[in-house]
mmCIF file of C-alpha atoms in Angstrom:
data_model
loop_
_atom_site.group_PDB
_atom_site.id
_atom_site.type_symbol
_atom_site.label_atom_id
_atom_site.label_comp_id
_atom_site.label_asym_id
_atom_site.label_seq_id
_atom_site.Cartn_x
_atom_site.Cartn_y
_atom_site.Cartn_z
ATOM 1 C CA UNK A 1 -32.906 -22.285 224.683
ATOM 2 C CA UNK A 2 -30.890 -19.110 224.264
ATOM 3 C CA UNK A 3 -27.178 -19.129 223.590
ATOM 4 C CA UNK A 4 -25.058 -17.384 226.211
ATOM 5 C CA UNK A 5 -22.200 -15.082 225.288
ATOM 6 C CA UNK A 6 -19.286 -14.370 227.602
ATOM 7 C CA UNK A 7 -16.262 -12.111 227.359
ATOM 8 C CA UNK A 8 -12.893 -12.830 229.033
ATOM 9 C CA UNK A 9 -12.024 -10.589 232.010
ATOM 10 C CA UNK A 10 -8.362 -11.537 231.952
ATOM 11 C CA UNK A 11 -5.689 -13.968 230.825
ATOM 12 C CA UNK A 12 -3.317 -16.425 232.487
ATOM 13 C CA UNK A 13 0.438 -16.070 232.123
ATOM 14 C CA UNK A 14 2.472 -19.158 232.906
ATOM 15 C CA UNK A 15 5.750 -20.724 231.845
ATOM 16 C CA UNK A 16 3.811 -23.762 230.607
ATOM 17 C CA UNK A 17 3.017 -23.166 226.978
ATOM 18 C CA UNK A 18 2.515 -26.762 225.826
ATOM 19 C CA UNK A 19 -0.682 -28.602 226.694
ATOM 20 C CA UNK A 20 1.294 -31.790 227.303
ATOM 21 C CA UNK A 21 3.081 -30.104 230.239
ATOM 22 C CA UNK A 22 -0.008 -28.795 232.039
ATOM 23 C CA UNK A 23 -0.701 -30.625 235.331
ATOM 24 C CA UNK A 24 -3.980 -32.431 234.738
ATOM 25 C CA UNK A 25 -5.596 -31.222 237.967
ATOM 26 C CA UNK A 26 -5.077 -28.182 240.255
ATOM 27 C CA UNK A 27 -5.142 -30.525 243.257
ATOM 28 C CA UNK A 28 -1.849 -32.068 242.213
ATOM 29 C CA UNK A 29 -0.215 -28.942 240.756
ATOM 30 C CA UNK A 30 2.379 -26.742 242.413
ATOM 31 C CA UNK A 31 2.816 -24.598 239.315
ATOM 32 C CA UNK A 32 2.762 -20.812 239.817
ATOM 33 C CA UNK A 33 1.584 -18.168 237.385
ATOM 34 C CA UNK A 34 -0.001 -14.749 237.039
ATOM 35 C CA UNK A 35 -3.613 -13.966 236.333
ATOM 36 C CA UNK A 36 -3.777 -10.622 234.565
ATOM 37 C CA UNK A 37 -7.168 -8.997 235.035
ATOM 38 C CA UNK A 38 -7.857 -6.540 232.247
ATOM 39 C CA UNK A 39 -7.619 -2.950 233.485
ATOM 40 C CA UNK A 40 -11.293 -2.161 233.009
ATOM 41 C CA UNK A 41 -12.080 -4.775 235.702
ATOM 42 C CA UNK A 42 -9.259 -4.011 238.192
ATOM 43 C CA UNK A 43 -11.583 -2.264 240.654
ATOM 44 C CA UNK A 44 -13.464 -5.551 241.075
ATOM 45 C CA UNK A 45 -10.396 -7.034 242.800
ATOM 46 C CA UNK A 46 -10.897 -4.861 245.896
ATOM 47 C CA UNK A 47 -10.706 -7.013 249.039
ATOM 48 C CA UNK A 48 -9.458 -10.096 247.205
ATOM 49 C CA UNK A 49 -6.128 -9.936 249.057
ATOM 50 C CA UNK A 50 -8.011 -11.153 252.164
ATOM 51 C CA UNK A 51 -8.558 -14.552 250.529
ATOM 52 C CA UNK A 52 -6.115 -17.460 250.715
ATOM 53 C CA UNK A 53 -7.789 -19.423 247.928
ATOM 54 C CA UNK A 54 -9.834 -18.304 244.957
ATOM 55 C CA UNK A 55 -11.933 -20.116 242.381
ATOM 56 C CA UNK A 56 -10.936 -19.405 238.808
ATOM 57 C CA UNK A 57 -13.461 -20.013 236.039
ATOM 58 C CA UNK A 58 -11.790 -20.171 232.658
ATOM 59 C CA UNK A 59 -12.256 -21.138 229.044
ATOM 60 C CA UNK A 60 -10.559 -24.267 227.673
ATOM 61 C CA UNK A 61 -9.546 -22.348 224.551
ATOM 62 C CA UNK A 62 -7.381 -25.218 223.282
ATOM 63 C CA UNK A 63 -10.290 -27.670 223.374
ATOM 64 C CA UNK A 64 -10.829 -27.614 219.682
ATOM 65 C CA UNK A 65 -11.316 -31.356 219.353
ATOM 66 C CA UNK A 66 -14.781 -32.865 219.427
ATOM 67 C CA UNK A 67 -15.882 -33.955 222.888
ATOM 68 C CA UNK A 68 -17.330 -37.329 223.715
ATOM 69 C CA UNK A 69 -20.000 -37.871 226.394
ATOM 70 C CA UNK A 70 -18.106 -40.945 227.609
ATOM 71 C CA UNK A 71 -14.362 -40.641 228.115
ATOM 72 C CA UNK A 72 -11.444 -42.428 229.766
ATOM 73 C CA UNK A 73 -9.820 -40.173 232.370
ATOM 74 C CA UNK A 74 -5.993 -40.313 232.515
ATOM 75 C CA UNK A 75 -6.050 -41.743 236.080
ATOM 76 C CA UNK A 76 -8.329 -44.713 235.348
ATOM 77 C CA UNK A 77 -8.929 -47.493 232.879
ATOM 78 C CA UNK A 78 -12.672 -47.137 233.248
ATOM 79 C CA UNK A 79 -14.820 -45.081 230.905
ATOM 80 C CA UNK A 80 -16.867 -42.385 232.651
ATOM 81 C CA UNK A 81 -19.484 -39.802 231.746
ATOM 82 C CA UNK A 82 -18.041 -36.353 231.042
ATOM 83 C CA UNK A 83 -20.006 -34.761 233.912
ATOM 84 C CA UNK A 84 -18.311 -36.982 236.506
ATOM 85 C CA UNK A 85 -14.785 -36.070 235.393
ATOM 86 C CA UNK A 86 -12.794 -32.856 234.821
ATOM 87 C CA UNK A 87 -11.871 -33.391 231.170
ATOM 88 C CA UNK A 88 -11.309 -30.226 229.110
ATOM 89 C CA UNK A 89 -13.312 -31.807 226.281
ATOM 90 C CA UNK A 90 -16.920 -31.143 227.374
ATOM 91 C CA UNK A 91 -20.152 -29.712 225.939
ATOM 92 C CA UNK A 92 -19.327 -26.267 227.375
ATOM 93 C CA UNK A 93 -15.524 -26.054 227.632
ATOM 94 C CA UNK A 94 -15.482 -24.227 230.976
ATOM 95 C CA UNK A 95 -12.739 -25.008 233.482
ATOM 96 C CA UNK A 96 -12.699 -24.521 237.232
ATOM 97 C CA UNK A 97 -9.615 -24.426 239.418
ATOM 98 C CA UNK A 98 -9.095 -23.661 243.076
ATOM 99 C CA UNK A 99 -5.760 -21.868 243.368
ATOM 100 C CA UNK A 100 -3.779 -20.358 246.207
ATOM 101 C CA UNK A 101 -3.573 -16.564 246.036
ATOM 102 C CA UNK A 102 0.026 -15.711 246.875
ATOM 103 C CA UNK A 103 -0.010 -11.976 246.186
ATOM 104 C CA UNK A 104 -1.908 -9.184 244.484
ATOM 105 C CA UNK A 105 -0.284 -6.227 242.761
ATOM 106 C CA UNK A 106 -2.576 -3.853 240.893
ATOM 107 C CA UNK A 107 -4.339 -6.042 238.306
ATOM 108 C CA UNK A 108 -2.046 -9.074 238.665
ATOM 109 C CA UNK A 109 -2.871 -12.039 240.889
ATOM 110 C CA UNK A 110 0.118 -14.257 241.558
ATOM 111 C CA UNK A 111 -1.245 -17.756 242.149
ATOM 112 C CA UNK A 112 -0.137 -21.328 242.785
ATOM 113 C CA UNK A 113 -1.641 -24.751 241.877
ATOM 114 C CA UNK A 114 -2.559 -23.834 238.332
ATOM 115 C CA UNK A 115 -3.607 -26.397 235.740
ATOM 116 C CA UNK A 116 -4.078 -24.008 232.843
ATOM 117 C CA UNK A 117 -1.848 -23.388 229.862
ATOM 118 C CA UNK A 118 -0.276 -19.990 229.159
ATOM 119 C CA UNK A 119 -2.770 -17.701 227.425
ATOM 120 C CA UNK A 120 -5.904 -19.244 228.963
ATOM 121 C CA UNK A 121 -8.825 -16.742 228.906
ATOM 122 C CA UNK A 122 -10.208 -16.074 232.410
ATOM 123 C CA UNK A 123 -13.995 -15.706 232.731
ATOM 124 C CA UNK A 124 -14.547 -15.120 236.434
ATOM 125 C CA UNK A 125 -12.895 -15.096 239.870
ATOM 126 C CA UNK A 126 -14.876 -16.057 242.974
ATOM 127 C CA UNK A 127 -14.028 -16.579 246.643
ATOM 128 C CA UNK A 128 -13.355 -20.208 247.525
ATOM 129 C CA UNK A 129 -15.982 -21.495 249.938
ATOM 130 C CA UNK A 130 -15.144 -24.774 251.649
ATOM 131 C CA UNK A 131 -17.845 -27.372 252.069
ATOM 132 C CA UNK A 132 -18.650 -27.829 255.743
ATOM 133 C CA UNK A 133 -20.668 -30.974 256.124
ATOM 134 C CA UNK A 134 -21.566 -30.196 259.711
ATOM 135 C CA UNK A 135 -23.107 -26.855 258.725
ATOM 136 C CA UNK A 136 -21.123 -24.882 261.233
ATOM 137 C CA UNK A 137 -21.586 -21.098 261.063
ATOM 138 C CA UNK A 138 -19.593 -19.350 258.386
ATOM 139 C CA UNK A 139 -17.301 -16.458 258.942
ATOM 140 C CA UNK A 140 -18.009 -13.488 256.750
ATOM 141 C CA UNK A 141 -14.928 -13.816 254.567
ATOM 142 C CA UNK A 142 -16.101 -17.174 253.322
ATOM 143 C CA UNK A 143 -19.372 -15.823 252.052
ATOM 144 C CA UNK B 1 -10.238 -11.066 222.667
ATOM 145 C CA UNK B 2 -12.809 -13.442 221.255
ATOM 146 C CA UNK B 3 -16.320 -13.722 222.640
ATOM 147 C CA UNK B 4 -17.246 -17.171 223.935
ATOM 148 C CA UNK B 5 -20.590 -18.781 223.215
ATOM 149 C CA UNK B 6 -22.152 -21.423 225.450
ATOM 150 C CA UNK B 7 -25.305 -23.490 225.238
ATOM 151 C CA UNK B 8 -27.257 -24.775 228.265
ATOM 152 C CA UNK B 9 -27.039 -28.530 228.890
ATOM 153 C CA UNK B 10 -30.019 -28.554 231.222
ATOM 154 C CA UNK B 11 -32.365 -26.603 233.455
ATOM 155 C CA UNK B 12 -33.114 -26.431 237.181
ATOM 156 C CA UNK B 13 -36.588 -27.191 238.496
ATOM 157 C CA UNK B 14 -37.364 -25.915 241.972
ATOM 158 C CA UNK B 15 -40.377 -24.741 243.954
ATOM 159 C CA UNK B 16 -38.676 -21.341 244.369
ATOM 160 C CA UNK B 17 -39.808 -19.176 241.492
ATOM 161 C CA UNK B 18 -39.216 -15.729 243.012
ATOM 162 C CA UNK B 19 -35.676 -14.365 243.231
ATOM 163 C CA UNK B 20 -36.464 -12.883 246.659
ATOM 164 C CA UNK B 21 -36.936 -16.398 248.045
ATOM 165 C CA UNK B 22 -33.708 -17.938 246.753
ATOM 166 C CA UNK B 23 -31.199 -18.688 249.546
ATOM 167 C CA UNK B 24 -28.312 -16.343 248.863
ATOM 168 C CA UNK B 25 -25.639 -19.027 249.147
ATOM 169 C CA UNK B 26 -25.608 -22.834 248.693
ATOM 170 C CA UNK B 27 -23.666 -23.134 251.951
ATOM 171 C CA UNK B 28 -26.701 -21.991 253.937
ATOM 172 C CA UNK B 29 -29.391 -23.608 251.757
ATOM 173 C CA UNK B 30 -31.280 -26.807 252.461
ATOM 174 C CA UNK B 31 -33.548 -26.363 249.452
ATOM 175 C CA UNK B 32 -34.012 -29.393 247.197
ATOM 176 C CA UNK B 33 -34.678 -29.442 243.477
ATOM 177 C CA UNK B 34 -34.159 -31.334 240.234
ATOM 178 C CA UNK B 35 -31.552 -30.705 237.600
ATOM 179 C CA UNK B 36 -32.921 -31.892 234.270
ATOM 180 C CA UNK B 37 -30.094 -32.687 231.858
ATOM 181 C CA UNK B 38 -31.317 -32.434 228.286
ATOM 182 C CA UNK B 39 -31.653 -35.874 226.715
ATOM 183 C CA UNK B 40 -28.901 -35.381 224.173
ATOM 184 C CA UNK B 41 -26.417 -35.166 227.105
ATOM 185 C CA UNK B 42 -27.816 -37.938 229.349
ATOM 186 C CA UNK B 43 -25.011 -40.368 228.485
ATOM 187 C CA UNK B 44 -22.546 -37.913 230.055
ATOM 188 C CA UNK B 45 -24.063 -38.644 233.493
ATOM 189 C CA UNK B 46 -22.613 -42.152 233.577
ATOM 190 C CA UNK B 47 -20.875 -42.753 236.912
ATOM 191 C CA UNK B 48 -22.180 -39.571 238.518
ATOM 192 C CA UNK B 49 -24.195 -41.589 241.030
ATOM 193 C CA UNK B 50 -20.874 -42.409 242.754
ATOM 194 C CA UNK B 51 -20.501 -38.777 243.822
ATOM 195 C CA UNK B 52 -21.926 -37.302 247.028
ATOM 196 C CA UNK B 53 -21.418 -33.709 245.944
ATOM 197 C CA UNK B 54 -21.281 -32.113 242.525
ATOM 198 C CA UNK B 55 -20.327 -28.668 241.270
ATOM 199 C CA UNK B 56 -23.018 -26.991 239.205
ATOM 200 C CA UNK B 57 -22.030 -24.201 236.841
ATOM 201 C CA UNK B 58 -25.031 -22.146 235.788
ATOM 202 C CA UNK B 59 -26.125 -18.954 234.125
ATOM 203 C CA UNK B 60 -27.613 -16.136 236.238
ATOM 204 C CA UNK B 61 -30.337 -15.630 233.641
ATOM 205 C CA UNK B 62 -32.210 -13.160 235.839
ATOM 206 C CA UNK B 63 -29.189 -10.873 236.171
ATOM 207 C CA UNK B 64 -30.480 -8.319 233.740
ATOM 208 C CA UNK B 65 -29.459 -5.333 235.861
ATOM 209 C CA UNK B 66 -26.147 -3.597 235.264
ATOM 210 C CA UNK B 67 -23.366 -4.939 237.461
ATOM 211 C CA UNK B 68 -21.042 -2.776 239.500
ATOM 212 C CA UNK B 69 -17.384 -3.656 240.135
ATOM 213 C CA UNK B 70 -17.808 -2.634 243.793
ATOM 214 C CA UNK B 71 -20.857 -3.950 245.643
ATOM 215 C CA UNK B 72 -22.216 -4.332 249.166
ATOM 216 C CA UNK B 73 -22.856 -8.009 249.916
ATOM 217 C CA UNK B 74 -26.028 -8.782 251.903
ATOM 218 C CA UNK B 75 -24.022 -10.093 254.885
ATOM 219 C CA UNK B 76 -21.825 -7.042 255.367
ATOM 220 C CA UNK B 77 -21.899 -3.240 255.519
ATOM 221 C CA UNK B 78 -18.582 -3.030 253.737
ATOM 222 C CA UNK B 79 -18.260 -2.538 249.991
ATOM 223 C CA UNK B 80 -16.232 -5.228 248.219
ATOM 224 C CA UNK B 81 -14.913 -5.948 244.747
ATOM 225 C CA UNK B 82 -17.170 -8.232 242.721
ATOM 226 C CA UNK B 83 -14.453 -10.900 242.375
ATOM 227 C CA UNK B 84 -14.242 -11.390 246.151
ATOM 228 C CA UNK B 85 -17.979 -12.003 246.573
ATOM 229 C CA UNK B 86 -20.602 -14.318 245.036
ATOM 230 C CA UNK B 87 -23.015 -11.673 243.731
ATOM 231 C CA UNK B 88 -25.093 -12.687 240.691
ATOM 232 C CA UNK B 89 -24.385 -9.260 239.185
ATOM 233 C CA UNK B 90 -20.917 -9.739 237.662
ATOM 234 C CA UNK B 91 -19.091 -9.166 234.351
ATOM 235 C CA UNK B 92 -19.823 -12.745 233.265
ATOM 236 C CA UNK B 93 -23.009 -13.843 235.067
ATOM 237 C CA UNK B 94 -21.836 -17.388 235.798
ATOM 238 C CA UNK B 95 -22.848 -19.047 239.055
ATOM 239 C CA UNK B 96 -21.219 -21.914 240.902
ATOM 240 C CA UNK B 97 -22.858 -24.071 243.546
ATOM 241 C CA UNK B 98 -21.734 -27.175 245.376
ATOM 242 C CA UNK B 99 -24.810 -29.305 245.918
ATOM 243 C CA UNK B 100 -25.483 -32.676 247.468
ATOM 244 C CA UNK B 101 -26.492 -35.330 244.942
ATOM 245 C CA UNK B 102 -29.365 -37.236 246.554
ATOM 246 C CA UNK B 103 -30.407 -39.441 243.645
ATOM 247 C CA UNK B 104 -30.148 -39.937 239.893
ATOM 248 C CA UNK B 105 -32.935 -41.202 237.685
ATOM 249 C CA UNK B 106 -32.323 -41.211 233.944
ATOM 250 C CA UNK B 107 -31.589 -37.550 233.093
ATOM 251 C CA UNK B 108 -32.785 -36.091 236.409
ATOM 252 C CA UNK B 109 -30.432 -35.280 239.282
ATOM 253 C CA UNK B 110 -32.243 -34.726 242.564
ATOM 254 C CA UNK B 111 -30.091 -32.351 244.610
ATOM 255 C CA UNK B 112 -30.025 -30.431 247.866
ATOM 256 C CA UNK B 113 -28.488 -27.087 248.940
ATOM 257 C CA UNK B 114 -29.532 -25.186 245.855
ATOM 258 C CA UNK B 115 -29.339 -21.383 245.595
ATOM 259 C CA UNK B 116 -30.799 -21.080 242.097
ATOM 260 C CA UNK B 117 -34.234 -19.983 241.015
ATOM 261 C CA UNK B 118 -36.591 -22.261 239.073
ATOM 262 C CA UNK B 119 -35.721 -22.230 235.377
ATOM 263 C CA UNK B 120 -31.990 -21.538 235.813
ATOM 264 C CA UNK B 121 -30.020 -22.704 232.741
ATOM 265 C CA UNK B 122 -27.310 -25.246 233.647
ATOM 266 C CA UNK B 123 -23.994 -24.966 231.794
ATOM 267 C CA UNK B 124 -21.886 -27.752 233.284
ATOM 268 C CA UNK B 125 -21.691 -30.388 236.007
ATOM 269 C CA UNK B 126 -18.339 -31.391 237.508
ATOM 270 C CA UNK B 127 -17.241 -33.643 240.357
ATOM 271 C CA UNK B 128 -16.675 -31.758 243.610
ATOM 272 C CA UNK B 129 -13.029 -31.910 244.631
ATOM 273 C CA UNK B 130 -12.293 -30.868 248.202
ATOM 274 C CA UNK B 131 -9.247 -28.746 248.905
ATOM 275 C CA UNK B 132 -6.744 -30.720 250.941
ATOM 276 C CA UNK B 133 -4.204 -28.340 252.356
ATOM 277 C CA UNK B 134 -1.910 -31.129 253.493
ATOM 278 C CA UNK B 135 -1.697 -32.572 249.966
ATOM 279 C CA UNK B 136 -2.640 -36.044 251.034
ATOM 280 C CA UNK B 137 -3.073 -38.566 248.218
ATOM 281 C CA UNK B 138 -6.377 -38.388 246.407
ATOM 282 C CA UNK B 139 -8.663 -41.272 245.871
ATOM 283 C CA UNK B 140 -9.670 -41.771 242.285
ATOM 284 C CA UNK B 141 -13.271 -40.686 242.694
ATOM 285 C CA UNK B 142 -12.178 -37.209 243.688
ATOM 286 C CA UNK B 143 -10.216 -36.702 240.539
#
């Protein structure tokens, strides 16, 4: 099957420059930082200020070690398959975080709850869509 | 900045083979299908049967048209920036769906709520982690 090639649309700036200091999950992080969207993509941010939360897709650029299909997550003693955990060491080192969008200024998104290290390449930004198990109607902003 | 190269870990099988028939959002889809994980990655599925919902990261392989940074989503008359909508036409054509995991058999995940066309290359599977605005403690399965 074909290989897929992607190009970063931006980069994360954060005070956390050492992997050891990165919160291991956005859910338990209160760290703030700035997502710089490269200027050629700035127009694509139109309307994003309406969102409280965004999904950030990024590249685990520090995941240079070999991955294993079975790993021990830091919060458990049990070994688990890589697709049931959020480890940065995975076949395709793509990360996903849901972060709070605090403010937008030009091409800079100031966000909270980050679990990425300074310099992380950003691949995509999407609106956060909550799962509604009762299938209630959506409001337009969530689509 | 460096280009990033990814390799599919699997492929989606669904009865929907025409793009026009794909539900435009997982949130409003009740379509079922099978995610085939290629055999070399099957071991990475260990423990996934414990999850009710999974996040599927995929490649919009049919997005061969040029993308625009400002687009009109199908549910609105208003133009919006590409990063505030879920359009398949985006700088990096990566899709994200939250789907219900109905069953697992060997390397096949039977899922519901899909908004992908038959033959979609799968890039990653992650556990679905709900956003809890009140920061209540997580149970281990959600991590």
